């Protein structure tokens, strides 16, 4: 059957019907907070498992004798091939079945695969294990987006996504702190094995704690009353790629992630190799910067969206564009600072500002589609965003660093990271284009 898109005008009408002040029904209950915090815990483990490779890049390179290019491929393209494309059939299945069961199974798969990374004795074995991690993580985030959307009222979703999106910051921070400490004290392999084992326990908690909410149950009377069916795979995909608003949100996010993943996968190696940090210093100081920076970006962006999107839907695009513009000078200062203490101080602002795009973009995509299309729409959004950012960003930086090593042996990684700067401009222009389109739709 053909599924009619849930258009932006319908979303505006829905808000108008529900009234201006937040009703008692819209205030999150204890049960809703438990659901959100459980999903956040799983996302923390998701990103912790994903970020261990970049955090432990130096000891892994020394042990398995791999180059920057190989490291970029395993953390970028190889991982993204499974993570991005498997998410599409997983999203289609989740839209037609129990989303909580899909999430629980996915968490178990990626956690077991993370443990396998700790047993890898060669580069091909590590590649295979990381691909399996990507296979599992493909079923983690899209179902969670839809569960949150169907758990929280529309005007609380920015806040909910802001809290949920603390996962990458907390996960990366814990990964740096515990992963680097374990590697420095024992061996890098124990970090993968221990954290993977914790993920298996989390998979059981998801299965027994969360119940799959009613699809569209928080969208208001009109949305629930509208006839719903099983969203068709090709109909949903055609809808997504034919809607400029959805596509621009994904492309702008992808250009931003090209920077964040390109930097994130090599920041620890850069700080150790070219700024003189030790693994124990990374475990403390870099971890603090990541947790504070990314956490601040997620929370503040969610609150800003909840505050301003009621006045103008352009806020979904203007907030990311403004934050990325402010981040550029601090990012360049971080790269060219003479020592690691100043570099980390200058990294803190872009670490926050680089992540202002995520909560607004997710909320926009989820609100632009019908309730029975939300998981797959989230998966398609992640496909475009992560293939560009996660797949190509680290791959590019690793290849550029190896290419530049012959002419700049002392700072090849610094120059490679500097060449990410034009992608700030590309992302800003894409979000400004999205803002213009949202303004045109509002007038229509």
Coordinates of C-alpha atoms in Angstrom, one line a residue:
X1 CA 0.0 0.0 0.0
X2 CA 1.1 3.6 -0.5
X3 CA 1.9 5.5 2.6
X4 CA 1.2 9.2 2.6
X5 CA 4.0 11.2 4.3
X6 CA 3.4 12.9 7.6
X7 CA 4.0 16.5 6.3
X8 CA 5.4 19.5 8.2
X9 CA 2.0 21.2 8.0
X10 CA 0.3 18.3 9.7
X11 CA 2.9 18.6 12.5
X12 CA 2.1 22.3 12.9
X13 CA -1.6 21.6 12.9
X14 CA -1.1 18.9 15.6
X15 CA 0.8 21.3 17.9
X16 CA -2.0 23.9 17.4
X17 CA -4.7 21.4 18.4
X18 CA -2.8 20.3 21.5
X19 CA -2.7 23.9 22.8
X20 CA 0.0 26.2 24.0
X21 CA 0.9 25.2 27.6
X22 CA 2.3 21.7 28.4
X23 CA -0.5 19.5 29.8
X24 CA -0.2 17.0 32.6
X25 CA -0.4 14.3 30.0
X26 CA 2.7 15.7 28.3
X27 CA 4.9 15.7 31.5
X28 CA 7.1 12.6 31.5
X29 CA 6.1 9.9 34.0
X30 CA 8.5 7.8 36.2
X31 CA 8.1 5.0 33.8
X32 CA 9.0 7.2 30.8
X33 CA 12.2 8.3 32.6
X34 CA 13.1 4.7 33.3
X35 CA 12.7 3.9 29.6
X36 CA 14.8 6.9 28.6
X37 CA 17.6 6.1 31.1
X38 CA 17.7 2.5 30.0
X39 CA 18.0 3.5 26.4
X40 CA 20.7 6.0 27.3
X41 CA 22.7 3.2 29.1
X42 CA 22.5 1.0 26.0
X43 CA 23.6 3.9 23.8
X44 CA 26.5 4.6 26.2
X45 CA 27.7 1.0 25.7
X46 CA 27.0 1.2 22.0
X47 CA 29.3 4.2 21.6
X48 CA 31.8 2.9 24.2
X49 CA 32.3 -0.3 22.2
X50 CA 32.5 1.7 18.9
X51 CA 35.1 4.2 20.3
X52 CA 37.5 1.7 21.9
X53 CA 39.4 1.2 18.6
X54 CA 40.3 4.9 18.3
X55 CA 41.0 5.2 22.1
X56 CA 43.4 2.2 22.0
X57 CA 44.8 3.0 18.5
X58 CA 48.4 3.4 19.7
X59 CA 48.8 0.0 21.5
X60 CA 46.8 -1.7 18.8
X61 CA 49.1 -0.3 16.1
X62 CA 52.2 -1.4 18.1
X63 CA 50.8 -4.9 18.7
X64 CA 49.3 -5.7 15.3
X65 CA 51.6 -3.5 13.2
X66 CA 49.0 -1.6 11.2
X67 CA 49.2 1.8 9.5
X68 CA 47.1 4.9 9.8
X69 CA 45.3 4.0 6.6
X70 CA 44.5 0.5 7.9
X71 CA 43.3 2.0 11.2
X72 CA 41.1 4.5 9.3
X73 CA 39.6 1.8 7.2
X74 CA 38.7 -0.5 10.1
X75 CA 37.3 2.4 12.1
X76 CA 35.6 4.0 9.1
X77 CA 34.6 2.3 5.8
X78 CA 34.8 -1.4 6.9
X79 CA 32.7 -0.7 10.0
X80 CA 30.3 1.6 8.2
X81 CA 29.5 -0.9 5.4
X82 CA 27.8 -3.1 7.9
X83 CA 26.6 -0.4 10.3
X84 CA 24.9 1.7 7.7
X85 CA 23.4 -0.8 5.3
X86 CA 22.3 -3.5 7.7
X87 CA 20.3 -0.7 9.5
X88 CA 17.9 -0.5 6.6
X89 CA 16.4 -4.0 6.8
X90 CA 16.7 -3.9 10.6
X91 CA 14.7 -0.6 10.5
X92 CA 12.1 -2.1 8.2
X93 CA 11.8 -5.2 10.4
X94 CA 11.5 -3.1 13.6
X95 CA 8.7 -1.0 12.1
X96 CA 6.7 -4.2 11.6
X97 CA 7.6 -6.0 14.8
X98 CA 8.6 -5.5 18.4
X99 CA 11.3 -2.7 18.5
X100 CA 12.4 -3.6 22.1
X101 CA 13.2 -7.2 21.1
X102 CA 15.2 -5.9 18.1
X103 CA 17.2 -3.6 20.3
X104 CA 17.9 -6.3 22.9
X105 CA 19.2 -8.7 20.3
X106 CA 21.3 -6.1 18.6
X107 CA 22.9 -5.2 21.9
X108 CA 23.8 -8.8 22.6
X109 CA 25.4 -9.2 19.1
X110 CA 27.6 -6.1 19.2
X111 CA 28.7 -6.9 22.8
X112 CA 29.7 -10.4 21.9
X113 CA 31.6 -9.0 18.8
X114 CA 33.4 -6.5 21.0
X115 CA 34.7 -9.4 23.1
X116 CA 35.9 -11.0 19.9
X117 CA 38.0 -7.9 19.1
X118 CA 39.9 -8.6 22.3
X119 CA 40.9 -12.1 21.0
X120 CA 42.0 -10.9 17.5
X121 CA 45.5 -12.0 16.8
X122 CA 45.8 -10.3 13.3
X123 CA 44.5 -7.4 11.3
X124 CA 42.0 -9.5 9.3
X125 CA 40.6 -11.0 12.5
X126 CA 40.2 -7.6 14.0
X127 CA 38.5 -6.4 10.7
X128 CA 36.0 -9.3 10.9
X129 CA 35.2 -8.7 14.6
X130 CA 34.7 -4.9 14.0
X131 CA 32.4 -5.6 11.0
X132 CA 30.3 -7.8 13.4
X133 CA 30.2 -5.0 15.9
X134 CA 28.8 -2.8 13.1
X135 CA 26.3 -5.5 12.2
X136 CA 25.0 -5.5 15.8
X137 CA 25.1 -1.7 16.3
X138 CA 22.9 -1.2 13.2
X139 CA 20.0 -2.4 15.3
X140 CA 20.7 -0.1 18.2
X141 CA 19.9 3.5 17.5
X142 CA 17.0 3.5 15.0
X143 CA 14.6 1.5 17.2
X144 CA 15.6 3.7 20.2
X145 CA 14.7 6.9 18.2
X146 CA 11.3 5.5 17.5
X147 CA 10.7 4.2 21.1
X148 CA 11.6 7.7 22.4
X149 CA 9.3 9.4 19.9
X150 CA 6.4 7.2 20.9
X151 CA 7.2 7.6 24.6
X152 CA 7.4 11.4 24.9
X153 CA 5.0 14.1 23.9
X154 CA 6.1 16.3 20.9
X155 CA 7.2 19.3 22.9
X156 CA 9.4 17.1 25.2
X157 CA 11.2 15.2 22.5
X158 CA 14.0 17.8 22.1
X159 CA 14.8 17.3 25.8
X160 CA 14.5 13.5 25.5
X161 CA 16.7 13.3 22.5
X162 CA 19.2 15.7 24.1
X163 CA 19.5 13.3 27.1
X164 CA 19.6 10.2 24.9
X165 CA 22.3 11.8 22.8
X166 CA 24.5 12.1 25.9
X167 CA 25.3 8.5 25.1
X168 CA 28.2 9.2 22.7
X169 CA 29.8 11.7 25.1
X170 CA 29.5 9.5 28.2
X171 CA 30.4 6.4 26.2
X172 CA 33.5 8.0 24.7
X173 CA 34.5 9.5 28.0
X174 CA 34.1 6.2 29.9
X175 CA 35.9 4.4 27.0
X176 CA 38.8 6.8 27.3
X177 CA 39.0 6.6 31.1
X178 CA 38.5 2.9 31.6
X179 CA 39.9 1.6 28.2
X180 CA 43.1 3.6 28.5
X181 CA 43.5 2.8 32.2
X182 CA 43.0 -0.9 31.6
X183 CA 45.4 -0.8 28.6
X184 CA 48.0 1.1 30.5
X185 CA 47.8 -1.3 33.5
X186 CA 47.3 -4.6 31.8
X187 CA 46.6 -5.0 28.1
X188 CA 44.4 -3.4 25.5
X189 CA 42.6 -6.8 24.9
X190 CA 41.1 -6.8 28.4
X191 CA 39.3 -3.5 27.7
X192 CA 37.4 -5.1 24.8
X193 CA 36.6 -8.3 26.7
X194 CA 35.4 -6.6 29.9
X195 CA 33.2 -4.0 28.2
X196 CA 31.7 -6.5 25.9
X197 CA 30.7 -8.7 28.8
X198 CA 28.9 -5.7 30.5
X199 CA 26.9 -5.2 27.2
X200 CA 25.6 -8.7 27.4
X201 CA 24.1 -7.9 30.8
X202 CA 22.6 -4.7 29.4
X203 CA 20.9 -6.6 26.6
X204 CA 19.0 -8.7 29.2
X205 CA 18.0 -5.5 31.1
X206 CA 16.5 -4.0 27.9
X207 CA 14.4 -7.1 27.3
X208 CA 12.9 -7.2 30.8
X209 CA 12.6 -3.5 31.6
X210 CA 11.2 -1.8 28.4
X211 CA 7.8 -2.4 26.8
X212 CA 7.3 -1.4 23.2
X213 CA 5.1 1.8 23.2
X214 CA 2.1 2.3 21.0
X215 CA 3.1 3.7 17.6
X216 CA 2.0 7.3 17.4
X217 CA 0.5 7.1 20.9
X218 CA 2.0 10.5 21.9
X219 CA 1.2 12.3 18.6
X220 CA -2.2 13.5 19.7
X221 CA -5.8 12.5 18.8
X222 CA -5.6 13.3 15.1
X223 CA -2.5 11.3 14.5
X224 CA -3.7 8.2 16.4
X225 CA -7.1 8.3 14.7
X226 CA -5.5 8.4 11.2
X227 CA -5.5 4.9 9.7
X228 CA -2.2 3.2 10.1
X229 CA -0.7 0.2 8.1
X230 CA 2.5 -1.6 7.8
X231 CA 4.9 0.8 6.1
X232 CA 6.2 -0.6 2.8
X233 CA 10.0 -0.9 2.5
X234 CA 10.3 0.7 -0.9
X235 CA 7.4 3.2 -0.3
X236 CA 9.2 4.5 2.8
X237 CA 12.6 4.7 1.1
X238 CA 11.1 6.5 -1.9
X239 CA 9.3 8.9 0.5
X240 CA 12.6 9.7 2.4
X241 CA 14.7 10.3 -0.7
X242 CA 12.0 12.4 -2.4
X243 CA 11.6 14.8 0.6
X244 CA 14.2 17.6 0.4
X245 CA 13.8 18.4 4.1
X246 CA 14.7 14.8 5.2
X247 CA 17.6 14.5 2.7
X248 CA 19.1 17.9 3.6
X249 CA 19.0 17.0 7.3
X250 CA 20.8 13.8 6.6
X251 CA 23.4 15.4 4.3
X252 CA 24.1 18.3 6.7
X253 CA 24.5 15.8 9.5
X254 CA 26.8 13.7 7.3
X255 CA 29.1 16.6 6.5
X256 CA 29.3 17.4 10.2
X257 CA 30.1 13.8 11.1
X258 CA 32.8 13.7 8.5
X259 CA 34.6 16.2 10.9
X260 CA 33.5 14.6 14.2
X261 CA 34.4 11.0 13.2
X262 CA 37.5 12.0 11.3
X263 CA 38.7 13.9 14.4
X264 CA 37.4 11.4 16.9
X265 CA 39.0 8.3 15.4
X266 CA 42.5 10.0 15.4
X267 CA 42.3 12.5 18.3
X268 CA 43.9 10.1 20.8
X269 CA 46.7 9.1 18.4
X270 CA 47.2 12.8 17.5
X271 CA 47.5 13.8 21.1
X272 CA 49.9 11.0 21.9
X273 CA 52.1 11.0 18.8
X274 CA 52.2 14.8 18.0
X275 CA 51.3 16.5 21.3
X276 CA 53.3 14.2 23.7
X277 CA 50.4 12.9 25.9
X278 CA 50.8 9.6 27.7
X279 CA 48.1 6.9 27.8
X280 CA 47.4 7.7 31.5
X281 CA 47.1 11.4 30.8
X282 CA 44.7 10.7 28.0
X283 CA 42.6 8.5 30.4
X284 CA 42.1 11.6 32.7
X285 CA 42.3 14.8 30.8
X286 CA 41.0 13.9 27.3
X287 CA 38.2 11.9 28.9
X288 CA 37.1 15.0 30.9
X289 CA 37.1 17.2 27.8
X290 CA 35.0 14.6 25.8
X291 CA 32.4 14.1 28.6
X292 CA 32.0 17.8 29.3
X293 CA 32.1 18.9 25.7
X294 CA 29.9 16.4 24.1
X295 CA 27.5 16.3 27.1
X296 CA 27.1 20.1 27.0
X297 CA 26.4 20.1 23.3
X298 CA 23.7 17.4 23.5
X299 CA 21.9 18.9 26.5
X300 CA 22.0 22.5 25.5
X301 CA 21.0 21.8 21.9
X302 CA 18.0 19.8 23.0
X303 CA 16.9 22.6 25.4
X304 CA 17.4 25.2 22.7
X305 CA 15.3 23.3 20.2
X306 CA 12.5 22.8 22.7
X307 CA 12.5 26.6 23.3
X308 CA 12.7 28.0 19.8
X309 CA 11.1 25.4 17.5
X310 CA 7.6 26.4 18.6
X311 CA 8.3 29.9 17.3
X312 CA 10.0 28.8 14.1
X313 CA 10.8 25.4 12.6
X314 CA 13.9 27.0 11.1
X315 CA 15.5 26.5 14.5
X316 CA 16.1 22.8 13.4
X317 CA 18.6 24.1 10.9
X318 CA 19.7 27.5 12.1
X319 CA 21.0 26.2 15.5
X320 CA 23.4 23.7 13.9
X321 CA 24.6 26.3 11.3
X322 CA 25.3 28.8 14.0
X323 CA 27.1 26.3 16.3
X324 CA 29.4 25.1 13.5
X325 CA 30.3 28.6 12.5
X326 CA 31.4 29.3 16.1
X327 CA 33.4 26.0 16.2
X328 CA 35.8 26.7 13.4
X329 CA 38.4 29.0 15.0
X330 CA 38.6 26.9 18.2
X331 CA 39.1 23.7 16.1
X332 CA 42.0 25.3 14.2
X333 CA 43.5 26.6 17.5
X334 CA 43.3 23.0 18.9
X335 CA 45.3 21.6 16.0
X336 CA 48.1 24.3 16.0
X337 CA 48.4 24.7 19.8
X338 CA 52.1 24.2 20.9
X339 CA 51.3 21.7 23.7
X340 CA 48.6 19.3 24.8
X341 CA 47.2 21.4 27.8
X342 CA 46.4 24.3 25.6
X343 CA 45.2 22.0 22.8
X344 CA 42.7 20.3 25.1
X345 CA 41.4 23.7 26.4
X346 CA 40.8 24.8 22.8
X347 CA 39.2 21.5 21.9
X348 CA 36.4 21.9 24.5
X349 CA 34.3 24.5 22.6
X350 CA 34.2 22.6 19.3
X351 CA 33.7 19.3 21.1
X352 CA 30.4 20.9 22.3
X353 CA 29.5 22.9 19.3
X354 CA 30.1 20.1 16.8
X355 CA 27.3 18.1 18.3
X356 CA 24.5 20.8 18.3
X357 CA 23.2 19.3 15.0
X358 CA 22.3 15.9 16.2
X359 CA 19.2 16.4 18.5
X360 CA 17.6 18.9 16.2
X361 CA 18.1 16.7 13.1
X362 CA 16.8 13.6 14.7
X363 CA 13.7 15.4 16.1
X364 CA 13.0 16.9 12.7
X365 CA 13.2 13.6 10.8
X366 CA 11.1 11.7 13.4
X367 CA 8.4 14.4 13.3
X368 CA 8.3 14.6 9.5
X369 CA 7.3 11.0 8.9
X370 CA 4.3 8.8 9.9
X371 CA 4.6 6.8 13.2
X372 CA 4.8 3.5 11.3
X373 CA 7.8 4.8 9.3
X374 CA 9.9 6.1 12.1
X375 CA 12.4 3.3 12.7
X376 CA 13.1 3.0 9.0
X377 CA 13.2 6.8 8.5
X378 CA 15.7 6.9 11.3
X379 CA 17.7 4.1 9.7
X380 CA 17.8 5.9 6.4
X381 CA 18.9 9.1 8.1
X382 CA 21.7 7.2 9.8
X383 CA 22.6 5.5 6.5
X384 CA 23.2 8.8 4.7
X385 CA 24.8 10.5 7.7
X386 CA 27.0 7.7 8.8
X387 CA 28.1 6.5 5.4
X388 CA 29.4 10.0 4.7
X389 CA 30.7 10.7 8.2
X390 CA 31.6 7.4 9.8
X391 CA 32.5 5.6 6.6
X392 CA 34.5 8.3 4.8
X393 CA 35.7 10.6 7.5
X394 CA 38.2 8.3 9.3
X395 CA 39.1 6.6 6.1
X396 CA 40.1 10.0 4.5
X397 CA 42.1 11.2 7.6
X398 CA 44.0 7.9 7.8
X399 CA 44.9 8.0 4.1
X400 CA 45.8 11.7 4.1
X401 CA 48.1 11.1 7.1
X402 CA 50.0 8.3 5.4
X403 CA 50.2 10.3 2.2
X404 CA 51.6 13.3 4.0
X405 CA 54.1 11.4 6.1
X406 CA 56.8 11.4 3.5
X407 CA 56.8 15.3 3.2
X408 CA 55.8 16.0 6.8
X409 CA 56.9 13.1 9.0
X410 CA 56.6 15.1 12.3
X411 CA 53.1 16.4 11.9
X412 CA 51.3 14.5 9.1
X413 CA 48.3 13.8 11.2
X414 CA 48.0 17.5 12.2
X415 CA 47.8 18.6 8.6
X416 CA 45.4 15.7 7.7
X417 CA 43.0 16.9 10.4
X418 CA 43.4 20.5 9.3
X419 CA 42.1 19.5 5.8
X420 CA 38.7 18.7 7.5
X421 CA 38.0 22.5 7.9
X422 CA 36.3 22.9 4.5
X423 CA 33.7 20.4 5.6
X424 CA 32.6 22.9 8.3
X425 CA 31.7 25.3 5.4
X426 CA 29.8 22.5 3.5
X427 CA 27.8 21.5 6.5
X428 CA 26.9 25.2 7.3
X429 CA 25.7 25.8 3.8
X430 CA 23.6 22.6 3.8
X431 CA 21.9 23.6 7.1
X432 CA 21.2 27.1 5.8
X433 CA 19.7 25.6 2.7
X434 CA 17.5 23.4 5.0
X435 CA 16.5 26.6 7.0
X436 CA 15.4 28.3 3.8
X437 CA 13.3 25.3 2.8
X438 CA 11.6 25.1 6.2
X439 CA 10.8 28.8 6.0
X440 CA 9.3 28.2 2.5
X441 CA 7.2 25.3 3.8
X442 CA 6.0 27.4 6.8
X443 CA 4.8 30.1 4.4
X444 CA 3.0 27.6 2.2

